[in-house]
């Protein structure tokens, strides 16, 4: 019996290896087509992850990334104890939370509005225009802000002053109290239209019969929005909310970096700009890696938490 | 129906619907104006008399047309070096992107390809977890790619997001029967991919090409991090120097300082137009594919 079993499993193993070999042989073209992408991901995505050990080592120029002495959590402790820990955490959190709270509902509203426009030509014009700012580079976007919000010649800041919405001597670009608003509102200006596409797509999938049936029941447009459209795009809303939760502690580097100046630095120094300043500009490679890793871990944690929450609440999940 | 009060008016379908369409119209028009006006203003300000612009007198139409800004821009060497570099990085970079992304997406779309689940998971993981800025910089440094044009082309060769869009398209829009028929005729994966899949995938190719192209064109972080020679800098870095760091362009410092500032502003408006136009020119051609692209991307990967 034993022998037979052993023989059987040996045969099985041989067959299995032959099948595996066959599959590589049979699929070699598929492997070849995958190869360039795999090499890129391994080198440029997993390579830096391997390099993350820098965060646990004293970087030594002569010994390379993996050669320095192991120092454990030293650089993490250094960050937690540094005077920049709370300001960078707080600034990052405030900016991204504001962006999420103010920025998330507007694309949904825009999608419902665009979807309800009856004149096709007007609809196209509105859509084309609203998507446009997405393609403007961050550099140009920040330059636009500087032009529109300039304290002397800025069209927008002068209009606000004429309406007495802001004080006469206010410089919107150099004020720590206005920074977050300028950042968030300009982000909405640039991204809301583009972000509405996904909800528009979800709305276009709503069954036309539902509208007809509700009309027979005497529902008006408001009720259709509330009882048909919103429930049908709810899964999309939740999935996007989860994905956004995963970035709650990450604020785009480029825009913050470009908007940063001496006057607003107390609120505009976020984790990513801090990593750039200490990690790259001042060459504290280990410290910069540690701060970056800490940031990535928190984001990852938030993503998983939000995913679990949504799974439990609505049976919707990303993965 | 409820008791006859003002509220019940809203329950009468035609009145409520009318109110609804008025509200929709108001929101749509204001959103349109909020987005369109600043863009429109930059265009008219770029060729109006800069003194009038700074006094706020150019609002709806260009006034006292002056092409001074554009003349300065065409004379500025740094802008054209930046332009040339950006075109090279964008074109070569996008070609590489497509050459790497499309075949990989095809492999991963074949259900019979066993490792696809593992590979996909490993790819998607990198969307949510990365080594971060410093280790990536160190890697580029150790590969001797710092301050070379190659890094601008190679970095971001695959975007996992675009890969997912493409793979989903291949899976959902190209019928399996085609493959079965092709195999019966002795067609290999290479030939099937090149002669059947690619010609059927123009929509998704247009979408990811646009995404990649715009990404390269607007790329600012990579050159900031990896390049330092002036001769290699792409347009966005040159733009930053002109627009944001207030580096006066040659010619802008002539004359009285207030007027010089106004001229410098006019140059800025012009620079914004000149640098954004190529992207905006591509936009209408590919716009019809957007919704399709985003929709495919929305299907979870």
Coordinates of C-alpha atoms in Angstrom, one line a residue:
Chain A
X1 CA 0.0 0.0 0.0
X2 CA 2.7 2.4 1.1
X3 CA 4.7 1.7 -1.9
X4 CA 1.8 2.2 -4.2
X5 CA 1.1 5.5 -2.6
X6 CA 4.6 6.7 -2.9
X7 CA 4.7 5.5 -6.4
X8 CA 1.4 7.3 -7.1
X9 CA 2.6 10.6 -5.6
X10 CA 5.9 10.4 -7.4
X11 CA 4.0 9.9 -10.6
X12 CA 1.7 12.7 -9.7
X13 CA 4.7 15.0 -9.0
X14 CA 6.3 14.1 -12.2
X15 CA 3.1 14.7 -14.1
X16 CA 2.6 18.0 -12.3
X17 CA 6.1 19.2 -13.1
X18 CA 5.6 18.2 -16.7
X19 CA 2.4 20.1 -16.8
X20 CA 4.0 23.1 -15.3
X21 CA 6.8 22.9 -17.7
X22 CA 4.4 22.4 -20.5
X23 CA 2.5 25.5 -19.4
X24 CA 5.6 27.6 -19.5
X25 CA 6.5 26.0 -22.8
X26 CA 3.0 26.4 -24.1
X27 CA 2.6 30.0 -22.8
X28 CA 6.1 31.3 -23.5
X29 CA 4.8 34.0 -25.7
X30 CA 2.5 35.2 -22.9
X31 CA 5.4 35.2 -20.5
X32 CA 7.5 37.1 -23.0
X33 CA 4.8 39.8 -23.3
X34 CA 4.5 40.1 -19.6
X35 CA 8.2 40.3 -19.1
X36 CA 9.0 44.0 -19.7
X37 CA 6.2 45.2 -17.4
X38 CA 7.2 42.7 -14.7
X39 CA 10.9 43.8 -14.9
X40 CA 9.8 47.4 -14.5
X41 CA 7.6 46.7 -11.5
X42 CA 10.2 44.6 -9.9
X43 CA 13.0 47.2 -10.3
X44 CA 11.1 50.4 -9.8
X45 CA 8.3 49.4 -7.4
X46 CA 9.7 46.5 -5.4
X47 CA 13.3 47.8 -5.6
X48 CA 12.5 50.8 -3.5
X49 CA 10.5 48.6 -1.1
X50 CA 13.7 46.6 -0.6
X51 CA 15.5 49.9 -0.2
X52 CA 13.1 50.8 2.7
X53 CA 15.6 49.0 5.0
X54 CA 17.4 52.4 4.7
X55 CA 14.8 53.6 7.3
X56 CA 16.2 51.1 9.8
X57 CA 19.9 51.6 9.1
X58 CA 22.4 54.4 9.4
X59 CA 23.0 55.4 5.8
X60 CA 26.7 55.1 5.0
X61 CA 27.8 56.5 1.6
X62 CA 30.7 54.0 1.2
X63 CA 28.6 50.9 2.1
X64 CA 25.5 51.7 0.0
X65 CA 21.8 51.3 0.8
X66 CA 22.0 47.9 2.5
X67 CA 25.4 48.3 4.2
X68 CA 24.8 50.7 7.0
X69 CA 24.5 49.6 10.6
X70 CA 21.1 48.4 11.8
X71 CA 19.6 51.0 14.2
X72 CA 16.1 49.7 14.5
X73 CA 13.5 52.3 15.1
X74 CA 15.9 55.1 15.8
X75 CA 14.8 57.3 12.9
X76 CA 11.1 56.7 13.6
X77 CA 11.7 57.8 17.2
X78 CA 13.6 60.8 15.9
X79 CA 10.6 61.8 13.8
X80 CA 8.1 61.3 16.6
X81 CA 10.1 63.4 19.0
X82 CA 11.0 66.1 16.5
X83 CA 9.2 69.5 16.7
X84 CA 8.0 68.9 13.1
X85 CA 6.1 65.7 13.9
X86 CA 2.8 67.3 15.0
X87 CA 2.8 70.2 12.5
X88 CA 3.4 67.9 9.5
X89 CA 0.9 65.4 10.7
X90 CA -1.7 68.0 11.5
X91 CA -1.2 70.0 8.2
X92 CA -1.4 66.8 6.1
X93 CA -4.5 65.6 7.9
X94 CA -6.3 68.9 7.8
X95 CA -5.6 69.5 4.1
X96 CA -6.7 66.1 3.0
X97 CA -9.7 65.9 5.3
X98 CA -10.9 69.3 4.0
X99 CA -10.3 68.2 0.4
X100 CA -12.3 65.0 1.0
X101 CA -15.2 66.7 2.9
X102 CA -15.5 69.6 0.4
X103 CA -14.3 67.9 -2.7
X104 CA -16.2 64.5 -2.5
X105 CA -19.8 65.6 -2.8
X106 CA -19.4 68.1 -5.6
X107 CA -18.6 65.7 -8.4
X108 CA -21.7 63.7 -7.4
X109 CA -23.8 66.9 -7.6
X110 CA -22.3 67.8 -10.9
X111 CA -23.0 64.4 -12.3
X112 CA -26.6 64.5 -11.3
X113 CA -26.9 68.0 -12.8
X114 CA -25.2 67.1 -16.0
X115 CA -27.2 64.0 -16.3
X116 CA -30.4 66.0 -16.0
X117 CA -29.6 68.6 -18.7
X118 CA -32.0 68.0 -21.5
X119 CA -30.4 70.0 -24.3
X120 CA -27.7 67.8 -25.7
X121 CA -25.6 70.6 -27.2
X122 CA -25.6 72.5 -23.9
X123 CA -24.7 69.3 -22.1
X124 CA -21.7 68.7 -24.3
X125 CA -20.4 72.2 -23.8
X126 CA -20.7 72.0 -20.1
X127 CA -19.0 68.6 -20.0
X128 CA -16.2 69.6 -22.3
X129 CA -15.5 72.7 -20.2
X130 CA -15.7 71.1 -16.9
X131 CA -13.2 68.3 -17.9
X132 CA -10.7 70.8 -19.3
X133 CA -8.9 72.0 -16.1
X134 CA -7.9 68.4 -15.4
X135 CA -5.4 68.6 -18.2
X136 CA -3.7 71.8 -16.9
X137 CA -0.4 71.1 -15.3
X138 CA 0.1 71.8 -11.6
X139 CA 2.7 74.5 -12.4
X140 CA 0.2 76.3 -14.6
X141 CA -2.6 75.8 -12.0
X142 CA -0.5 77.4 -9.3
X143 CA 0.5 80.2 -11.7
X144 CA -3.2 80.8 -12.4
X145 CA -3.8 81.1 -8.7
X146 CA -1.1 83.6 -8.3
X147 CA -2.5 85.7 -11.2
X148 CA -6.1 85.5 -10.0
X149 CA -5.4 86.0 -6.3
X150 CA -2.6 88.5 -6.5
X151 CA -3.3 91.1 -3.7
X152 CA -2.9 94.1 -6.1
X153 CA -4.0 93.0 -9.6
X154 CA -5.8 89.7 -9.0
X155 CA -9.2 89.6 -10.5
X156 CA -10.6 87.2 -8.0
X157 CA -9.1 88.7 -4.9
X158 CA -10.3 92.2 -6.0
X159 CA -13.8 90.8 -6.6
X160 CA -13.8 89.3 -3.1
X161 CA -12.6 92.5 -1.6
X162 CA -15.3 94.5 -3.5
X163 CA -17.9 92.3 -2.0
X164 CA -16.3 92.7 1.4
X165 CA -15.8 88.9 1.8
X166 CA -12.2 89.3 2.7
X167 CA -10.3 92.2 4.4
X168 CA -8.8 94.9 2.1
X169 CA -5.2 94.1 3.0
X170 CA -5.5 90.4 2.7
X171 CA -2.9 88.4 0.6
X172 CA -4.6 85.1 -0.1
X173 CA -1.4 83.5 -1.2
X174 CA 0.7 84.5 1.7
X175 CA -1.8 84.0 4.5
X176 CA -1.7 81.0 6.7
X177 CA -5.4 81.2 7.4
X178 CA -6.4 81.2 3.7
X179 CA -3.9 78.5 2.5
X180 CA -6.1 75.5 3.1
X181 CA -9.1 77.2 1.5
X182 CA -7.2 78.2 -1.5
X183 CA -5.7 74.7 -1.8
X184 CA -9.0 72.9 -1.4
X185 CA -11.2 75.2 -3.5
X186 CA -8.7 75.4 -6.4
X187 CA -8.4 71.6 -6.2
X188 CA -12.2 71.4 -6.6
X189 CA -12.1 73.8 -9.5
X190 CA -9.5 71.6 -11.3
X191 CA -10.8 68.1 -10.5
X192 CA -14.5 68.2 -9.8
X193 CA -15.6 68.0 -13.4
X194 CA -13.2 65.1 -14.2
X195 CA -14.2 63.2 -11.1
X196 CA -17.9 63.5 -12.0
X197 CA -17.3 61.3 -15.1
X198 CA -17.4 58.1 -13.0
X199 CA -20.7 59.0 -11.4
X200 CA -22.0 60.0 -14.8
X201 CA -21.1 56.6 -16.1
X202 CA -22.9 55.0 -13.1
X203 CA -26.0 57.2 -13.8
X204 CA -26.1 56.2 -17.5
X205 CA -26.4 52.6 -16.4
X206 CA -29.6 53.2 -14.5
X207 CA -32.5 51.3 -16.0
X208 CA -34.8 53.6 -18.0
X209 CA -37.8 51.6 -16.9
X210 CA -37.3 52.8 -13.4
X211 CA -37.9 56.3 -14.5
X212 CA -40.9 55.4 -16.5
X213 CA -42.4 53.4 -13.7
X214 CA -41.8 56.1 -11.2
X215 CA -43.4 58.6 -13.5
X216 CA -46.5 56.5 -13.7
X217 CA -46.5 56.6 -9.9
X218 CA -46.5 60.4 -10.1
X219 CA -42.9 60.9 -8.9
X220 CA -41.4 64.3 -9.8
X221 CA -37.7 64.9 -10.8
X222 CA -36.6 65.6 -7.2
X223 CA -38.1 62.3 -6.1
X224 CA -36.5 60.5 -9.0
X225 CA -33.1 61.8 -8.0
X226 CA -33.6 60.9 -4.4
X227 CA -35.2 57.5 -4.8
X228 CA -33.7 56.2 -8.1
X229 CA -30.4 58.0 -9.0
X230 CA -28.8 58.3 -5.6
X231 CA -29.5 54.7 -4.6
X232 CA -28.1 53.4 -8.0
X233 CA -24.8 55.3 -7.7
X234 CA -24.4 54.5 -4.0
X235 CA -22.1 51.5 -4.6
X236 CA -19.8 53.7 -6.7
X237 CA -19.9 56.4 -4.1
X238 CA -18.8 54.0 -1.4
X239 CA -16.0 52.4 -3.4
X240 CA -14.6 55.9 -4.2
X241 CA -14.9 56.9 -0.6
X242 CA -12.9 53.8 0.4
X243 CA -10.2 54.6 -2.1
X244 CA -10.1 58.2 -0.9
X245 CA -9.8 57.0 2.7
X246 CA -6.6 55.3 1.7
X247 CA -5.1 58.6 0.9
X248 CA -6.3 60.5 3.9
X249 CA -2.7 61.1 5.0
X250 CA -1.2 61.9 1.7
X251 CA -1.3 65.3 0.2
X252 CA -0.1 65.8 -3.3
X253 CA 3.5 66.9 -3.2
X254 CA 3.6 69.0 -6.3
X255 CA 0.9 71.5 -5.6
X256 CA 1.8 72.0 -1.9
X257 CA 5.5 72.4 -2.9
X258 CA 4.7 75.0 -5.5
X259 CA 2.2 76.9 -3.3
X260 CA 4.6 76.9 -0.4
X261 CA 6.2 80.2 0.7
X262 CA 7.8 81.6 3.8
X263 CA 4.5 83.2 4.9
X264 CA 2.3 80.1 4.8
X265 CA 4.9 77.4 5.7
X266 CA 3.5 76.9 9.2
X267 CA 0.4 75.3 7.6
X268 CA 1.7 74.2 4.2
X269 CA 4.6 71.9 5.4
X270 CA 3.0 68.5 4.9
X271 CA 4.6 65.1 5.2
X272 CA 5.6 64.8 1.5
X273 CA 7.2 68.2 1.3
X274 CA 8.9 67.5 4.6
X275 CA 10.3 64.2 3.3
X276 CA 11.6 66.1 0.2
X277 CA 13.2 68.8 2.3
X278 CA 14.9 66.7 4.9
X279 CA 15.3 63.5 2.8
X280 CA 16.5 64.8 -0.5
X281 CA 17.5 68.4 -0.1
X282 CA 19.4 68.0 3.2
X283 CA 20.5 64.5 2.3
X284 CA 19.2 62.8 5.5
X285 CA 18.3 59.6 3.5
X286 CA 17.6 57.3 6.5
X287 CA 15.4 59.9 8.3
X288 CA 13.5 60.8 5.1
X289 CA 12.9 57.1 4.3
X290 CA 11.6 56.5 7.9
X291 CA 9.1 59.5 7.7
X292 CA 8.0 58.3 4.2
X293 CA 7.5 54.7 5.4
X294 CA 5.5 55.9 8.4
X295 CA 3.2 57.9 6.1
X296 CA 2.7 54.9 3.7
X297 CA 1.9 52.6 6.6
X298 CA -0.7 54.9 8.0
X299 CA -2.3 55.3 4.6
X300 CA -2.3 51.5 4.1
X301 CA -3.9 51.1 7.5
X302 CA -6.7 53.6 6.7
X303 CA -7.4 51.9 3.4
X304 CA -7.7 48.5 5.1
X305 CA -9.9 49.9 7.9
X306 CA -12.2 51.7 5.5
X307 CA -12.4 48.6 3.3
X308 CA -13.4 46.4 6.3
X309 CA -15.9 49.0 7.4
X310 CA -17.6 49.1 4.1
X311 CA -17.5 45.3 3.8
X312 CA -19.4 45.0 7.0
X313 CA -21.8 47.9 6.4
X314 CA -22.7 47.4 2.8
X315 CA -21.0 44.2 1.6
X316 CA -19.0 46.3 -0.8
X317 CA -15.2 46.0 -1.0
X318 CA -12.3 46.8 -3.2
X319 CA -10.5 43.5 -3.2
Chain B
X1 CA -52.6 64.1 -2.0
X2 CA -51.7 66.1 1.1
X3 CA -53.5 69.1 2.5
X4 CA -53.6 72.2 0.3
X5 CA -50.6 74.3 1.4
X6 CA -47.6 75.8 -0.3
X7 CA -45.6 72.6 0.3
X8 CA -48.1 70.5 -1.7
X9 CA -47.3 72.7 -4.7
X10 CA -44.0 71.0 -4.9
X11 CA -45.7 67.7 -5.1
X12 CA -47.4 68.6 -8.3
X13 CA -45.2 67.0 -10.9
X14 CA -45.1 69.8 -13.4
X15 CA -44.3 72.6 -11.0
X16 CA -41.7 70.6 -9.2
X17 CA -40.1 69.4 -12.4
X18 CA -40.0 73.0 -13.7
X19 CA -38.3 74.1 -10.5
X20 CA -35.9 71.1 -10.8
X21 CA -34.9 72.1 -14.3
X22 CA -34.4 75.7 -13.3
X23 CA -32.1 74.7 -10.5
X24 CA -30.2 72.3 -12.8
X25 CA -29.8 75.1 -15.3
X26 CA -28.5 77.5 -12.7
X27 CA -25.9 75.1 -11.3
X28 CA -24.8 74.1 -14.8
X29 CA -24.4 77.6 -16.0
X30 CA -22.5 78.8 -12.9
X31 CA -20.2 75.7 -12.9
X32 CA -19.5 76.5 -16.6
X33 CA -18.7 80.1 -15.9
X34 CA -16.6 79.4 -12.9
X35 CA -14.4 77.0 -14.9
X36 CA -14.4 78.8 -18.2
X37 CA -13.9 82.4 -17.2
X38 CA -10.4 82.2 -15.7
X39 CA -9.2 80.2 -18.8
X40 CA -10.9 82.8 -21.1
X41 CA -9.3 85.6 -19.1
X42 CA -5.8 84.2 -19.6
X43 CA -6.4 84.0 -23.3
X44 CA -7.6 87.6 -23.7
X45 CA -5.0 89.0 -21.2
X46 CA -2.2 87.3 -23.1
X47 CA -2.6 89.7 -26.1
X48 CA -4.1 92.8 -24.5
X49 CA -2.3 95.9 -23.3
X50 CA -0.7 94.8 -20.0
X51 CA -1.4 98.2 -18.4
X52 CA -5.1 97.8 -19.0
X53 CA -5.0 94.2 -17.8
X54 CA -3.4 95.2 -14.5
X55 CA -6.0 97.9 -13.9
X56 CA -8.7 95.3 -14.3
X57 CA -10.1 96.9 -17.5
X58 CA -9.8 93.8 -19.6
X59 CA -12.8 91.7 -18.6
X60 CA -14.8 90.4 -21.5
X61 CA -12.9 91.4 -24.6
X62 CA -9.2 92.0 -25.4
X63 CA -8.2 95.7 -25.5
X64 CA -5.4 97.5 -27.3
X65 CA -4.0 94.3 -28.8
X66 CA -0.3 93.8 -28.1
X67 CA 1.8 90.8 -29.0
X68 CA 4.8 91.8 -26.9
X69 CA 4.4 88.8 -24.6
X70 CA 4.4 86.3 -27.4
X71 CA 7.3 88.0 -29.1
X72 CA 9.4 87.7 -26.0
X73 CA 8.4 84.1 -25.6
X74 CA 9.4 83.2 -29.1
X75 CA 12.8 84.9 -28.5
X76 CA 13.4 83.0 -25.2
X77 CA 15.7 80.1 -25.7
X78 CA 15.0 78.3 -22.4
X79 CA 11.4 77.9 -23.3
X80 CA 12.2 76.2 -26.6
X81 CA 14.8 74.0 -25.0
X82 CA 12.2 73.0 -22.5
X83 CA 9.7 72.5 -25.2
X84 CA 12.0 70.3 -27.2
X85 CA 12.9 68.2 -24.2
X86 CA 9.3 67.8 -23.2
X87 CA 8.3 66.7 -26.7
X88 CA 11.1 64.1 -26.7
X89 CA 10.3 62.8 -23.2
X90 CA 6.6 62.7 -24.0
X91 CA 6.8 61.0 -27.4
X92 CA 9.4 58.4 -26.6
X93 CA 8.1 57.9 -23.1
X94 CA 4.5 57.3 -24.3
X95 CA 5.7 54.9 -27.0
X96 CA 7.6 52.9 -24.3
X97 CA 4.5 53.0 -22.1
X98 CA 2.3 51.5 -24.8
X99 CA 5.0 49.0 -25.8
X100 CA 5.1 47.7 -22.2
X101 CA 1.5 48.1 -21.1
X102 CA -0.4 46.7 -24.0
X103 CA 1.4 43.3 -24.3
X104 CA 1.4 42.8 -20.5
X105 CA -2.3 43.6 -20.4
X106 CA -2.9 41.1 -23.1
X107 CA -1.1 38.3 -21.2
X108 CA -2.9 39.1 -18.0
X109 CA -6.2 39.1 -19.8
X110 CA -5.8 35.5 -21.0
X111 CA -7.8 33.4 -18.5
X112 CA -5.8 30.3 -19.4
X113 CA -2.6 32.0 -18.3
X114 CA -2.2 30.5 -14.9
X115 CA 0.1 33.0 -13.0
X116 CA -2.2 35.9 -13.9
X117 CA -3.9 36.1 -10.5
X118 CA -0.6 36.2 -8.5
X119 CA 1.0 38.6 -10.9
X120 CA -2.1 40.9 -10.8
X121 CA -2.1 40.9 -7.0
X122 CA 1.6 41.8 -7.0
X123 CA 1.0 44.6 -9.4
X124 CA -2.0 46.0 -7.7
X125 CA -0.2 46.0 -4.3
X126 CA 2.2 48.6 -5.7
X127 CA -0.7 51.0 -6.1
X128 CA -1.3 51.1 -2.4
X129 CA 2.2 50.5 -1.0
X130 CA 5.4 52.0 -2.3
X131 CA 9.0 52.4 -1.2
X132 CA 8.5 56.2 -1.1
X133 CA 10.4 59.2 -2.3
X134 CA 13.8 58.6 -0.8
X135 CA 14.4 54.9 -1.6
X136 CA 13.2 55.5 -5.1
X137 CA 15.6 58.4 -5.5
X138 CA 18.4 56.2 -4.1
X139 CA 17.6 53.5 -6.5
X140 CA 17.7 55.8 -9.5
X141 CA 21.0 57.1 -8.2
X142 CA 22.5 53.7 -7.9
X143 CA 21.3 52.8 -11.4
X144 CA 23.3 55.9 -12.6
X145 CA 20.2 57.3 -14.1
X146 CA 20.3 60.6 -12.2
X147 CA 20.5 63.6 -14.5
X148 CA 20.1 61.6 -17.7
X149 CA 17.3 61.9 -20.2
X150 CA 16.7 58.1 -19.8
X151 CA 15.1 58.5 -16.3
X152 CA 12.4 60.8 -17.7
X153 CA 11.5 58.1 -20.3
X154 CA 11.8 55.1 -18.1
X155 CA 10.2 56.2 -14.9
X156 CA 6.5 55.3 -14.8
X157 CA 6.9 52.9 -17.8
X158 CA 3.9 51.0 -16.5
X159 CA 1.0 52.6 -14.7
X160 CA -0.9 49.7 -13.0
X161 CA -4.1 51.7 -13.3
X162 CA -3.7 52.0 -17.0
X163 CA -2.8 48.3 -17.2
X164 CA -6.0 47.4 -15.4
X165 CA -8.1 49.6 -17.8
X166 CA -6.5 47.9 -20.8
X167 CA -6.8 44.4 -19.4
X168 CA -10.4 44.9 -18.5
X169 CA -11.1 46.2 -22.0
X170 CA -9.4 43.1 -23.6
X171 CA -11.4 40.8 -21.3
X172 CA -14.8 42.4 -21.9
X173 CA -14.7 43.8 -25.4
X174 CA -12.9 41.1 -27.4
X175 CA -14.9 38.0 -27.8
X176 CA -13.2 34.7 -26.9
X177 CA -14.6 33.1 -30.0
X178 CA -12.1 35.2 -32.0
X179 CA -9.2 33.6 -30.2
X180 CA -10.6 30.1 -30.5
X181 CA -11.0 30.6 -34.2
X182 CA -7.6 32.1 -34.6
X183 CA -6.0 29.1 -32.7
X184 CA -7.7 26.7 -35.0
X185 CA -6.0 28.5 -37.9
X186 CA -2.7 28.0 -36.1
X187 CA -2.3 31.6 -35.0
X188 CA 0.2 32.3 -32.2
X189 CA -0.4 34.7 -29.3
X190 CA 2.0 37.2 -30.9
X191 CA 0.1 37.2 -34.2
X192 CA -3.3 37.2 -32.6
X193 CA -2.3 40.2 -30.4
X194 CA -0.8 42.2 -33.3
X195 CA -3.3 41.5 -36.0
X196 CA -6.6 41.1 -34.2
X197 CA -6.5 42.5 -30.6
X198 CA -4.7 45.8 -31.3
X199 CA -6.9 46.8 -34.3
X200 CA -10.0 46.1 -32.2
X201 CA -8.7 48.2 -29.2
X202 CA -8.4 51.7 -30.7
X203 CA -10.6 53.1 -28.0
X204 CA -8.7 51.9 -25.0
X205 CA -5.3 52.6 -26.7
X206 CA -6.5 56.2 -27.3
X207 CA -7.5 56.5 -23.6
X208 CA -4.3 55.2 -22.1
X209 CA -2.2 57.1 -24.6
X210 CA -3.9 60.3 -23.5
X211 CA -3.3 59.5 -19.9
X212 CA 0.3 58.7 -20.4
X213 CA 0.9 61.6 -22.7
X214 CA -0.6 64.1 -20.4
X215 CA 1.3 62.6 -17.5
X216 CA 4.6 63.0 -19.3
X217 CA 3.7 66.5 -20.6
X218 CA 2.8 67.8 -17.1
X219 CA 5.4 65.8 -15.2
X220 CA 7.1 68.1 -12.7
X221 CA 8.1 66.0 -9.7
X222 CA 10.4 63.6 -11.6
X223 CA 12.5 66.3 -13.3
X224 CA 12.6 68.3 -10.0
X225 CA 13.9 65.2 -8.3
X226 CA 16.1 63.6 -10.9
X227 CA 17.5 66.3 -13.2
X228 CA 19.7 69.3 -12.6
X229 CA 21.3 70.3 -15.9
X230 CA 19.5 73.2 -17.6
X231 CA 19.9 71.5 -21.0
X232 CA 17.8 68.5 -19.8
X233 CA 15.0 70.4 -18.1
X234 CA 11.5 69.9 -19.5
X235 CA 8.9 72.6 -20.0
X236 CA 7.3 72.4 -16.6
X237 CA 10.5 73.2 -14.8
X238 CA 11.2 76.1 -17.1
X239 CA 7.6 77.2 -16.5
X240 CA 8.1 77.1 -12.8
X241 CA 11.2 79.3 -13.1
X242 CA 9.3 81.8 -15.3
X243 CA 5.9 81.8 -13.7
X244 CA 6.5 81.1 -10.0
X245 CA 10.1 81.9 -9.1
X246 CA 9.7 85.3 -10.8
X247 CA 12.9 84.9 -12.7
X248 CA 12.6 87.9 -15.0
X249 CA 12.8 87.0 -18.6
X250 CA 15.2 88.9 -20.9
X251 CA 13.5 92.0 -22.0
X252 CA 11.0 92.1 -19.2
X253 CA 13.2 94.3 -17.0
X254 CA 13.4 97.2 -19.5
X255 CA 11.7 100.4 -18.6
X256 CA 10.1 101.6 -15.4
X257 CA 9.6 98.9 -12.8
X258 CA 5.8 99.0 -12.6
X259 CA 5.5 98.7 -16.3
X260 CA 8.1 96.0 -16.4
X261 CA 6.0 94.0 -13.9
X262 CA 3.0 94.4 -16.2
X263 CA 5.0 93.2 -19.2
X264 CA 6.3 90.3 -17.2
X265 CA 2.7 89.4 -16.4
X266 CA 1.8 89.5 -20.0
X267 CA 4.6 87.1 -20.7
X268 CA 3.2 84.8 -18.0
X269 CA -0.2 84.7 -19.6
X270 CA 1.4 83.9 -23.0
X271 CA 3.6 81.2 -21.5
X272 CA 0.5 79.5 -19.9
X273 CA -1.2 79.5 -23.3
X274 CA 1.9 78.3 -25.3
X275 CA 2.6 75.5 -22.8
X276 CA -0.9 74.2 -22.5
X277 CA -2.0 74.4 -26.1
X278 CA -0.6 71.0 -27.3
X279 CA -2.5 69.2 -24.6
X280 CA -5.7 71.1 -25.3
X281 CA -5.3 70.4 -29.1
X282 CA -5.2 66.7 -28.5
X283 CA -8.2 66.9 -26.1
X284 CA -11.2 67.2 -28.5
X285 CA -10.0 64.2 -30.6
X286 CA -9.8 61.9 -27.7
X287 CA -12.7 63.3 -25.6
X288 CA -15.2 60.8 -27.0
X289 CA -13.2 58.0 -25.5
X290 CA -13.0 59.5 -22.0
X291 CA -16.2 58.2 -20.6
X292 CA -15.6 54.8 -22.0
X293 CA -12.1 54.8 -20.5
X294 CA -13.2 55.9 -17.0
X295 CA -16.0 53.5 -17.1
X296 CA -13.8 50.5 -17.9
X297 CA -11.4 51.7 -15.2
X298 CA -14.3 51.8 -12.7
X299 CA -14.9 48.1 -13.1
X300 CA -12.7 46.8 -10.3
X301 CA -9.4 45.3 -11.2

